[in-house]
PDB file of N, CA and C in Angstrom:
ATOM      1  N   MET O 120       9.616  75.300  53.375  1.00 65.00           N
ATOM      2  CA  MET O 120       8.949  74.370  54.252  1.00 65.00           C
ATOM      3  C   MET O 120       9.909  73.510  54.941  1.00 65.00           C
ATOM      4  N   SER O 121       9.776  73.319  56.199  1.00 75.00           N
ATOM      5  CA  SER O 121      10.724  72.509  57.008  1.00 75.00           C
ATOM      6  C   SER O 121      10.252  71.070  56.963  1.00 75.00           C
ATOM      7  N   ILE O 122      11.108  70.135  57.054  1.00 83.00           N
ATOM      8  CA  ILE O 122      10.792  68.732  57.137  1.00 83.00           C
ATOM      9  C   ILE O 122      11.225  68.188  58.424  1.00 83.00           C
ATOM     10  N   ALA O 123      10.578  67.074  58.892  1.00 83.00           N
ATOM     11  CA  ALA O 123      10.922  66.483  60.133  1.00 83.00           C
ATOM     12  C   ALA O 123      12.320  65.850  60.065  1.00 83.00           C
ATOM     13  N   PRO O 124      13.078  65.968  61.118  1.00 83.00           N
ATOM     14  CA  PRO O 124      14.471  65.421  61.067  1.00 83.00           C
ATOM     15  C   PRO O 124      14.586  64.037  60.451  1.00 83.00           C
ATOM     16  N   LEU O 125      13.689  63.115  60.877  1.00 80.00           N
ATOM     17  CA  LEU O 125      13.757  61.752  60.429  1.00 80.00           C
ATOM     18  C   LEU O 125      13.440  61.551  58.940  1.00 80.00           C
ATOM     19  N   ASP O 126      12.826  62.585  58.366  1.00 84.00           N
ATOM     20  CA  ASP O 126      12.548  62.568  56.906  1.00 84.00           C
ATOM     21  C   ASP O 126      13.711  63.176  56.089  1.00 84.00           C
ATOM     22  N   ASP O 127      14.623  63.801  56.798  1.00 85.00           N
ATOM     23  CA  ASP O 127      15.842  64.501  56.202  1.00 85.00           C
ATOM     24  C   ASP O 127      17.013  63.469  56.097  1.00 85.00           C
ATOM     25  N   PRO O 128      17.338  63.085  54.870  1.00 82.00           N
ATOM     26  CA  PRO O 128      18.435  62.079  54.732  1.00 82.00           C
ATOM     27  C   PRO O 128      19.778  62.554  55.265  1.00 82.00           C
ATOM     28  N   ALA O 129      20.039  63.880  55.476  1.00 86.00           N
ATOM     29  CA  ALA O 129      21.231  64.406  55.955  1.00 86.00           C
ATOM     30  C   ALA O 129      21.287  64.340  57.472  1.00 86.00           C
ATOM     31  N   TYR O 130      20.104  64.129  58.141  1.00 83.00           N
ATOM     32  CA  TYR O 130      20.064  64.153  59.617  1.00 83.00           C
ATOM     33  C   TYR O 130      20.572  62.809  60.129  1.00 83.00           C
ATOM     34  N   GLU O 131      21.449  62.966  61.173  1.00 88.00           N
ATOM     35  CA  GLU O 131      22.048  61.821  61.848  1.00 88.00           C
ATOM     36  C   GLU O 131      21.156  61.524  63.101  1.00 88.00           C
ATOM     37  N   PRO O 132      20.279  60.511  62.988  1.00 87.00           N
ATOM     38  CA  PRO O 132      19.369  60.241  64.125  1.00 87.00           C
ATOM     39  C   PRO O 132      20.014  59.873  65.442  1.00 87.00           C
ATOM     40  N   LYS O 133      19.443  60.306  66.511  1.00 92.00           N
ATOM     41  CA  LYS O 133      19.960  60.005  67.874  1.00 92.00           C
ATOM     42  C   LYS O 133      19.571  58.622  68.340  1.00 92.00           C
ATOM     43  N   HIS O 134      18.564  58.030  67.708  1.00 94.00           N
ATOM     44  CA  HIS O 134      18.042  56.733  68.236  1.00 94.00           C
ATOM     45  C   HIS O 134      17.900  55.784  67.039  1.00 94.00           C
ATOM     46  N   PRO O 135      19.009  55.281  66.440  1.00 94.00           N
ATOM     47  CA  PRO O 135      18.909  54.309  65.392  1.00 94.00           C
ATOM     48  C   PRO O 135      18.648  52.890  66.038  1.00 94.00           C
ATOM     49  N   PRO O 136      18.329  51.901  65.319  1.00 93.00           N
ATOM     50  CA  PRO O 136      18.166  50.578  65.826  1.00 93.00           C
ATOM     51  C   PRO O 136      19.511  50.140  66.495  1.00 93.00           C
ATOM     52  N   VAL O 137      19.367  49.405  67.575  1.00 89.00           N
ATOM     53  CA  VAL O 137      20.577  48.880  68.282  1.00 89.00           C
ATOM     54  C   VAL O 137      20.556  47.270  68.130  1.00 89.00           C
ATOM     55  N   GLY O 138      21.479  46.886  67.467  1.00 89.00           N
ATOM     56  CA  GLY O 138      21.522  45.348  67.238  1.00 89.00           C
ATOM     57  C   GLY O 138      20.251  44.855  66.480  1.00 89.00           C
ATOM     58  N   GLY O 139      19.697  45.696  65.596  1.00 90.00           N
ATOM     59  CA  GLY O 139      18.603  45.269  64.785  1.00 90.00           C
ATOM     60  C   GLY O 139      17.279  45.456  65.633  1.00 90.00           C
ATOM     61  N   ARG O 140      17.349  46.036  66.787  1.00 91.00           N
ATOM     62  CA  ARG O 140      16.176  46.170  67.646  1.00 91.00           C
ATOM     63  C   ARG O 140      15.712  47.597  67.757  1.00 91.00           C
ATOM     64  N   ILE O 141      14.463  47.811  68.179  1.00 92.00           N
ATOM     65  CA  ILE O 141      13.866  49.109  68.310  1.00 92.00           C
ATOM     66  C   ILE O 141      14.302  49.648  69.673  1.00 92.00           C
ATOM     67  N   PRO O 142      14.866  50.858  69.717  1.00 93.00           N
ATOM     68  CA  PRO O 142      15.242  51.359  71.061  1.00 93.00           C
ATOM     69  C   PRO O 142      13.939  51.640  71.896  1.00 93.00           C
ATOM     70  N   ASP O 143      13.961  51.465  73.189  1.00 92.00           N
ATOM     71  CA  ASP O 143      12.865  51.727  74.110  1.00 92.00           C
ATOM     72  C   ASP O 143      12.168  53.069  73.911  1.00 92.00           C
ATOM     73  N   VAL O 144      13.026  54.038  73.615  1.00 95.00           N
ATOM     74  CA  VAL O 144      12.538  55.420  73.542  1.00 95.00           C
ATOM     75  C   VAL O 144      11.473  55.597  72.457  1.00 95.00           C
ATOM     76  N   VAL O 145      11.533  54.799  71.415  1.00 94.00           N
ATOM     77  CA  VAL O 145      10.508  54.930  70.268  1.00 94.00           C
ATOM     78  C   VAL O 145       9.112  54.700  70.817  1.00 94.00           C
ATOM     79  N   ALA O 146       8.883  53.841  71.737  1.00 93.00           N
ATOM     80  CA  ALA O 146       7.600  53.572  72.247  1.00 93.00           C
ATOM     81  C   ALA O 146       6.945  54.783  72.973  1.00 93.00           C
ATOM     82  N   LYS O 147       7.789  55.735  73.364  1.00 95.00           N
ATOM     83  CA  LYS O 147       7.302  56.966  74.031  1.00 95.00           C
ATOM     84  C   LYS O 147       6.869  58.060  73.035  1.00 95.00           C
ATOM     85  N   TRP O 148       7.170  57.856  71.765  1.00 95.00           N
ATOM     86  CA  TRP O 148       6.880  58.922  70.780  1.00 95.00           C
ATOM     87  C   TRP O 148       5.467  58.837  70.305  1.00 95.00           C
ATOM     88  N   GLY O 149       4.958  59.838  69.702  1.00 95.00           N
ATOM     89  CA  GLY O 149       3.647  59.894  69.115  1.00 95.00           C
ATOM     90  C   GLY O 149       3.608  59.092  67.751  1.00 95.00           C
ATOM     91  N   PRO O 150       2.413  58.823  67.281  1.00 93.00           N
ATOM     92  CA  PRO O 150       2.247  58.055  66.073  1.00 93.00           C
ATOM     93  C   PRO O 150       3.129  58.531  64.855  1.00 93.00           C
ATOM     94  N   ARG O 151       3.026  59.874  64.556  1.00 92.00           N
ATOM     95  CA  ARG O 151       3.750  60.336  63.444  1.00 92.00           C
ATOM     96  C   ARG O 151       5.266  60.140  63.493  1.00 92.00           C
ATOM     97  N   SER O 152       5.832  60.358  64.673  1.00 93.00           N
ATOM     98  CA  SER O 152       7.307  60.169  64.866  1.00 93.00           C
ATOM     99  C   SER O 152       7.678  58.702  64.731  1.00 93.00           C
ATOM    100  N   GLN O 153       6.769  57.799  65.347  1.00 94.00           N
ATOM    101  CA  GLN O 153       7.064  56.371  65.203  1.00 94.00           C
ATOM    102  C   GLN O 153       6.964  55.955  63.792  1.00 94.00           C
ATOM    103  N   LEU O 154       5.996  56.496  63.039  1.00 91.00           N
ATOM    104  CA  LEU O 154       5.946  56.087  61.622  1.00 91.00           C
ATOM    105  C   LEU O 154       7.150  56.525  60.868  1.00 91.00           C
ATOM    106  N   ARG O 155       7.595  57.762  61.030  1.00 92.00           N
ATOM    107  CA  ARG O 155       8.771  58.208  60.405  1.00 92.00           C
ATOM    108  C   ARG O 155      10.029  57.358  60.711  1.00 92.00           C
ATOM    109  N   TRP O 156      10.115  56.972  61.951  1.00 94.00           N
ATOM    110  CA  TRP O 156      11.260  56.177  62.478  1.00 94.00           C
ATOM    111  C   TRP O 156      11.294  54.840  61.717  1.00 94.00           C
ATOM    112  N   PHE O 157      10.041  54.138  61.690  1.00 92.00           N
ATOM    113  CA  PHE O 157       9.934  52.851  60.980  1.00 92.00           C
ATOM    114  C   PHE O 157      10.271  53.000  59.427  1.00 92.00           C
ATOM    115  N   ARG O 158       9.757  54.065  58.810  1.00 90.00           N
ATOM    116  CA  ARG O 158      10.000  54.292  57.410  1.00 90.00           C
ATOM    117  C   ARG O 158      11.526  54.352  57.170  1.00 90.00           C
ATOM    118  N   ARG O 159      12.207  55.038  58.059  1.00 92.00           N
ATOM    119  CA  ARG O 159      13.649  55.325  57.905  1.00 92.00           C
ATOM    120  C   ARG O 159      14.441  54.043  58.188  1.00 92.00           C
ATOM    121  N   PHE O 160      14.029  53.207  59.212  1.00 92.00           N
ATOM    122  CA  PHE O 160      14.900  52.159  59.636  1.00 92.00           C
ATOM    123  C   PHE O 160      14.361  50.781  59.388  1.00 92.00           C
ATOM    124  N   ARG O 161      13.282  50.602  58.741  1.00 87.00           N
ATOM    125  CA  ARG O 161      12.651  49.319  58.494  1.00 87.00           C
ATOM    126  C   ARG O 161      13.655  48.236  57.955  1.00 87.00           C
ATOM    127  N   ASP O 162      14.504  48.684  57.110  1.00 89.00           N
ATOM    128  CA  ASP O 162      15.480  47.716  56.456  1.00 89.00           C
ATOM    129  C   ASP O 162      16.588  47.389  57.430  1.00 89.00           C
ATOM    130  N   GLN O 163      16.767  48.004  58.463  1.00 90.00           N
ATOM    131  CA  GLN O 163      17.771  47.796  59.498  1.00 90.00           C
ATOM    132  C   GLN O 163      17.310  46.914  60.596  1.00 90.00           C
ATOM    133  N   LEU O 164      16.046  46.617  60.722  1.00 89.00           N
ATOM    134  CA  LEU O 164      15.584  45.849  61.830  1.00 89.00           C
ATOM    135  C   LEU O 164      15.697  44.381  61.514  1.00 89.00           C
ATOM    136  N   THR O 165      16.408  43.653  62.343  1.00 84.00           N
ATOM    137  CA  THR O 165      16.619  42.201  62.122  1.00 84.00           C
ATOM    138  C   THR O 165      15.918  41.404  63.104  1.00 84.00           C
ATOM    139  N   ALA O 166      15.679  41.944  64.237  1.00 70.00           N
ATOM    140  CA  ALA O 166      14.990  41.210  65.320  1.00 70.00           C
ATOM    141  C   ALA O 166      13.433  41.389  65.212  1.00 70.00           C
ATOM    142  N   TYR O 167      12.707  40.357  65.546  1.00 62.00           N
ATOM    143  CA  TYR O 167      11.256  40.413  65.589  1.00 62.00           C
ATOM    144  C   TYR O 167      10.807  41.528  66.617  1.00 62.00           C
ATOM    145  N   TRP O 168       9.762  42.226  66.317  1.00 65.00           N
ATOM    146  CA  TRP O 168       9.137  43.019  67.252  1.00 65.00           C
ATOM    147  C   TRP O 168       7.614  42.884  67.180  1.00 65.00           C
ATOM    148  N   ASP O 169       6.991  43.101  68.334  1.00 62.00           N
ATOM    149  CA  ASP O 169       5.535  43.064  68.326  1.00 62.00           C
ATOM    150  C   ASP O 169       4.983  44.359  67.697  1.00 62.00           C
ATOM    151  N   SER O 170       4.570  44.270  66.427  1.00 68.00           N
ATOM    152  CA  SER O 170       4.260  45.456  65.752  1.00 68.00           C
ATOM    153  C   SER O 170       3.011  46.096  66.341  1.00 68.00           C
ATOM    154  N   TYR O 171       2.217  45.366  67.153  1.00 78.00           N
ATOM    155  CA  TYR O 171       0.985  45.952  67.736  1.00 78.00           C
ATOM    156  C   TYR O 171       1.374  46.953  68.871  1.00 78.00           C
ATOM    157  N   ASP O 172       2.589  47.085  69.165  1.00 86.00           N
ATOM    158  CA  ASP O 172       3.135  48.030  70.199  1.00 86.00           C
ATOM    159  C   ASP O 172       3.463  49.402  69.595  1.00 86.00           C
ATOM    160  N   TYR O 173       3.546  49.357  68.242  1.00 91.00           N
ATOM    161  CA  TYR O 173       4.079  50.571  67.547  1.00 91.00           C
ATOM    162  C   TYR O 173       3.232  50.968  66.372  1.00 91.00           C
ATOM    163  N   TYR O 174       3.302  52.209  65.952  1.00 89.00           N
ATOM    164  CA  TYR O 174       2.639  52.796  64.815  1.00 89.00           C
ATOM    165  C   TYR O 174       3.701  52.548  63.669  1.00 89.00           C
ATOM    166  N   SER O 175       3.753  51.349  63.175  1.00 87.00           N
ATOM    167  CA  SER O 175       4.798  51.000  62.226  1.00 87.00           C
ATOM    168  C   SER O 175       4.406  51.110  60.721  1.00 87.00           C
ATOM    169  N   GLU O 176       3.108  51.152  60.458  1.00 83.00           N
ATOM    170  CA  GLU O 176       2.625  51.245  59.063  1.00 83.00           C
ATOM    171  C   GLU O 176       1.766  52.521  58.810  1.00 83.00           C
ATOM    172  N   THR O 177       1.073  52.983  59.765  1.00 81.00           N
ATOM    173  CA  THR O 177       0.193  54.125  59.656  1.00 81.00           C
ATOM    174  C   THR O 177       0.003  54.799  61.026  1.00 81.00           C
ATOM    175  N   GLU O 178      -0.355  56.113  60.972  1.00 83.00           N
ATOM    176  CA  GLU O 178      -0.658  56.844  62.188  1.00 83.00           C
ATOM    177  C   GLU O 178      -2.058  56.557  62.698  1.00 83.00           C
ATOM    178  N   HIS O 179      -2.866  55.823  62.037  1.00 80.00           N
ATOM    179  CA  HIS O 179      -4.267  55.595  62.436  1.00 80.00           C
ATOM    180  C   HIS O 179      -4.446  54.434  63.403  1.00 80.00           C
ATOM    181  N   HIS O 180      -3.528  53.556  63.441  1.00 81.00           N
ATOM    182  CA  HIS O 180      -3.608  52.395  64.384  1.00 81.00           C
ATOM    183  C   HIS O 180      -2.219  51.806  64.536  1.00 81.00           C
ATOM    184  N   ARG O 181      -1.999  51.170  65.693  1.00 83.00           N
ATOM    185  CA  ARG O 181      -0.761  50.441  65.918  1.00 83.00           C
ATOM    186  C   ARG O 181      -0.739  49.159  65.067  1.00 83.00           C
ATOM    187  N   GLY O 182       0.428  48.743  64.770  1.00 81.00           N
ATOM    188  CA  GLY O 182       0.581  47.457  63.987  1.00 81.00           C
ATOM    189  C   GLY O 182       0.341  47.666  62.497  1.00 81.00           C
ATOM    190  N   GLY O 183       0.449  46.606  61.761  1.00 76.00           N
ATOM    191  CA  GLY O 183       0.218  46.643  60.333  1.00 76.00           C
ATOM    192  C   GLY O 183      -1.274  46.648  60.008  1.00 76.00           C
ATOM    193  N   CYS O 184      -1.552  46.907  58.717  1.00 76.00           N
ATOM    194  CA  CYS O 184      -2.953  46.826  58.287  1.00 76.00           C
ATOM    195  C   CYS O 184      -3.370  45.377  58.014  1.00 76.00           C
ATOM    196  N   CYS O 185      -4.612  45.148  58.059  1.00 75.00           N
ATOM    197  CA  CYS O 185      -5.117  43.770  57.915  1.00 75.00           C
ATOM    198  C   CYS O 185      -4.990  43.387  56.451  1.00 75.00           C
ATOM    199  N   ASP O 186      -4.911  42.038  56.211  1.00 78.00           N
ATOM    200  CA  ASP O 186      -4.722  41.494  54.843  1.00 78.00           C
ATOM    201  C   ASP O 186      -5.798  41.977  53.830  1.00 78.00           C
ATOM    202  N   SER O 187      -7.036  41.993  54.380  1.00 75.00           N
ATOM    203  CA  SER O 187      -8.175  42.371  53.491  1.00 75.00           C
ATOM    204  C   SER O 187      -8.025  43.788  53.073  1.00 75.00           C
ATOM    205  N   CYS O 188      -7.623  44.672  53.900  1.00 74.00           N
ATOM    206  CA  CYS O 188      -7.435  46.074  53.538  1.00 74.00           C
ATOM    207  C   CYS O 188      -6.252  46.291  52.613  1.00 74.00           C
ATOM    208  N   MET O 189      -5.203  45.466  52.877  1.00 72.00           N
ATOM    209  CA  MET O 189      -4.041  45.533  51.995  1.00 72.00           C
ATOM    210  C   MET O 189      -4.343  45.048  50.594  1.00 72.00           C
ATOM    211  N   GLU O 190      -5.145  44.013  50.499  1.00 78.00           N
ATOM    212  CA  GLU O 190      -5.570  43.538  49.158  1.00 78.00           C
ATOM    213  C   GLU O 190      -6.478  44.581  48.451  1.00 78.00           C
ATOM    214  N   ASP O 191      -7.354  45.266  49.230  1.00 73.00           N
ATOM    215  CA  ASP O 191      -8.148  46.281  48.681  1.00 73.00           C
ATOM    216  C   ASP O 191      -7.358  47.466  48.017  1.00 73.00           C
ATOM    217  N   ALA O 192      -6.299  47.858  48.864  1.00 71.00           N
ATOM    218  CA  ALA O 192      -5.409  48.917  48.320  1.00 71.00           C
ATOM    219  C   ALA O 192      -4.655  48.442  47.147  1.00 71.00           C
ATOM    220  N   ALA O 193      -4.235  47.208  47.059  1.00 77.00           N
ATOM    221  CA  ALA O 193      -3.519  46.720  45.937  1.00 77.00           C
ATOM    222  C   ALA O 193      -4.422  46.686  44.694  1.00 77.00           C
ATOM    223  N   ALA O 194      -5.702  46.484  44.942  1.00 80.00           N
ATOM    224  CA  ALA O 194      -6.649  46.395  43.750  1.00 80.00           C
ATOM    225  C   ALA O 194      -7.108  47.783  43.409  1.00 80.00           C
ATOM    226  N   GLY O 195      -6.662  48.835  44.058  1.00 76.00           N
ATOM    227  CA  GLY O 195      -6.970  50.155  43.616  1.00 76.00           C
ATOM    228  C   GLY O 195      -8.120  50.881  44.359  1.00 76.00           C
ATOM    229  N   TYR O 196      -8.652  50.188  45.344  1.00 70.00           N
ATOM    230  CA  TYR O 196      -9.738  50.885  46.107  1.00 70.00           C
ATOM    231  C   TYR O 196      -9.159  51.914  47.026  1.00 70.00           C
ATOM    232  N   GLU O 197      -9.869  53.005  47.085  1.00 67.00           N
ATOM    233  CA  GLU O 197      -9.357  54.129  47.933  1.00 67.00           C
ATOM    234  C   GLU O 197      -9.784  53.868  49.388  1.00 67.00           C
ATOM    235  N   ASP O 198      -8.920  54.394  50.274  1.00 60.00           N
ATOM    236  CA  ASP O 198      -9.221  54.320  51.714  1.00 60.00           C
ATOM    237  C   ASP O 198     -10.404  55.279  52.072  1.00 60.00           C
ATOM    238  N   LEU O 199     -11.016  55.050  53.165  1.00 57.00           N
ATOM    239  CA  LEU O 199     -11.962  55.980  53.709  1.00 57.00           C
ATOM    240  C   LEU O 199     -11.243  57.225  54.206  1.00 57.00           C
ATOM    241  N   PRO O 200     -11.790  58.370  54.140  1.00 55.00           N
ATOM    242  CA  PRO O 200     -11.146  59.598  54.612  1.00 55.00           C
ATOM    243  C   PRO O 200     -10.669  59.402  56.055  1.00 55.00           C
ATOM    244  N   ASP O 201      -9.398  59.732  56.398  1.00 58.00           N
ATOM    245  CA  ASP O 201      -8.884  59.732  57.695  1.00 58.00           C
ATOM    246  C   ASP O 201      -8.834  58.368  58.425  1.00 58.00           C
ATOM    247  N   VAL O 202      -9.020  57.315  57.648  1.00 61.00           N
ATOM    248  CA  VAL O 202      -8.983  55.909  58.197  1.00 61.00           C
ATOM    249  C   VAL O 202      -8.213  55.099  57.189  1.00 61.00           C
ATOM    250  N   CYS O 203      -7.244  54.275  57.760  1.00 69.00           N
ATOM    251  CA  CYS O 203      -6.504  53.476  56.683  1.00 69.00           C
ATOM    252  C   CYS O 203      -7.105  52.097  56.515  1.00 69.00           C
ATOM    253  N   CYS O 204      -7.658  51.497  57.604  1.00 70.00           N
ATOM    254  CA  CYS O 204      -8.216  50.203  57.417  1.00 70.00           C
ATOM    255  C   CYS O 204      -9.127  49.715  58.615  1.00 70.00           C
ATOM    256  N   CYS O 205      -9.637  48.590  58.517  1.00 71.00           N
ATOM    257  CA  CYS O 205     -10.657  48.196  59.514  1.00 71.00           C
ATOM    258  C   CYS O 205     -10.036  48.145  60.915  1.00 71.00           C
ATOM    259  N   TYR O 206      -8.696  47.920  61.066  1.00 66.00           N
ATOM    260  CA  TYR O 206      -8.074  48.033  62.465  1.00 66.00           C
ATOM    261  C   TYR O 206      -8.327  49.446  62.992  1.00 66.00           C
ATOM    262  N   ALA O 207      -8.142  50.416  62.194  1.00 67.00           N
ATOM    263  CA  ALA O 207      -8.389  51.814  62.711  1.00 67.00           C
ATOM    264  C   ALA O 207      -9.786  52.014  63.019  1.00 67.00           C
ATOM    265  N   LEU O 208     -10.744  51.484  62.267  1.00 66.00           N
ATOM    266  CA  LEU O 208     -12.129  51.551  62.643  1.00 66.00           C
ATOM    267  C   LEU O 208     -12.482  50.891  64.004  1.00 66.00           C
ATOM    268  N   ARG O 209     -11.904  49.748  64.159  1.00 64.00           N
ATOM    269  CA  ARG O 209     -12.070  49.055  65.425  1.00 64.00           C
ATOM    270  C   ARG O 209     -11.555  49.798  66.616  1.00 64.00           C
ATOM    271  N   ASP O 210     -10.258  50.332  66.437  1.00 62.00           N
ATOM    272  CA  ASP O 210      -9.698  51.135  67.563  1.00 62.00           C
ATOM    273  C   ASP O 210     -10.469  52.347  67.831  1.00 62.00           C
ATOM    274  N   GLU O 211     -11.030  52.937  66.793  1.00 63.00           N
ATOM    275  CA  GLU O 211     -11.811  54.154  66.915  1.00 63.00           C
ATOM    276  C   GLU O 211     -13.072  53.946  67.739  1.00 63.00           C
ATOM    277  N   LYS O 212     -13.750  52.771  67.468  1.00 61.00           N
ATOM    278  CA  LYS O 212     -14.921  52.440  68.173  1.00 61.00           C
ATOM    279  C   LYS O 212     -14.609  52.127  69.663  1.00 61.00           C
ATOM    280  N   GLN O 213     -13.432  51.624  69.886  1.00 64.00           N
ATOM    281  CA  GLN O 213     -13.114  51.259  71.324  1.00 64.00           C
ATOM    282  C   GLN O 213     -12.375  52.493  71.992  1.00 64.00           C
ATOM    283  N   GLY O 214     -12.252  53.589  71.300  1.00 60.00           N
ATOM    284  CA  GLY O 214     -11.697  54.748  71.870  1.00 60.00           C
ATOM    285  C   GLY O 214     -10.200  54.738  72.168  1.00 60.00           C
ATOM    286  N   GLN O 215      -9.490  53.944  71.312  1.00 56.00           N
ATOM    287  CA  GLN O 215      -8.068  53.706  71.530  1.00 56.00           C
ATOM    288  C   GLN O 215      -7.268  54.480  70.496  1.00 56.00           C
ATOM    289  N   ARG O 216      -7.802  55.424  69.768  1.00 46.00           N
ATOM    290  CA  ARG O 216      -7.178  56.095  68.742  1.00 46.00           C
ATOM    291  C   ARG O 216      -6.030  57.050  69.193  1.00 46.00           C
TER     292      ARG O 216
END
């Protein structure tokens, strides 16, 4: 089974953070690629970014999950199938998925 390059620790990425910032090219990628990029480089980001511009936590919606859903997950409640939190439900209703 092949893994995505950003999931391979031996892969030397072409677009690492520059000065702790997200390169512009990341915004052009799909949700899964953006999510892999954030998982790989989250610790190297020093500059603030508007997380609502990126799929930084999940491929179901841009931005982080809401506090209520994060608390539910920490308490052991399972997510709805194919939806991570109420932000995803809101985006789905608005057709922004």
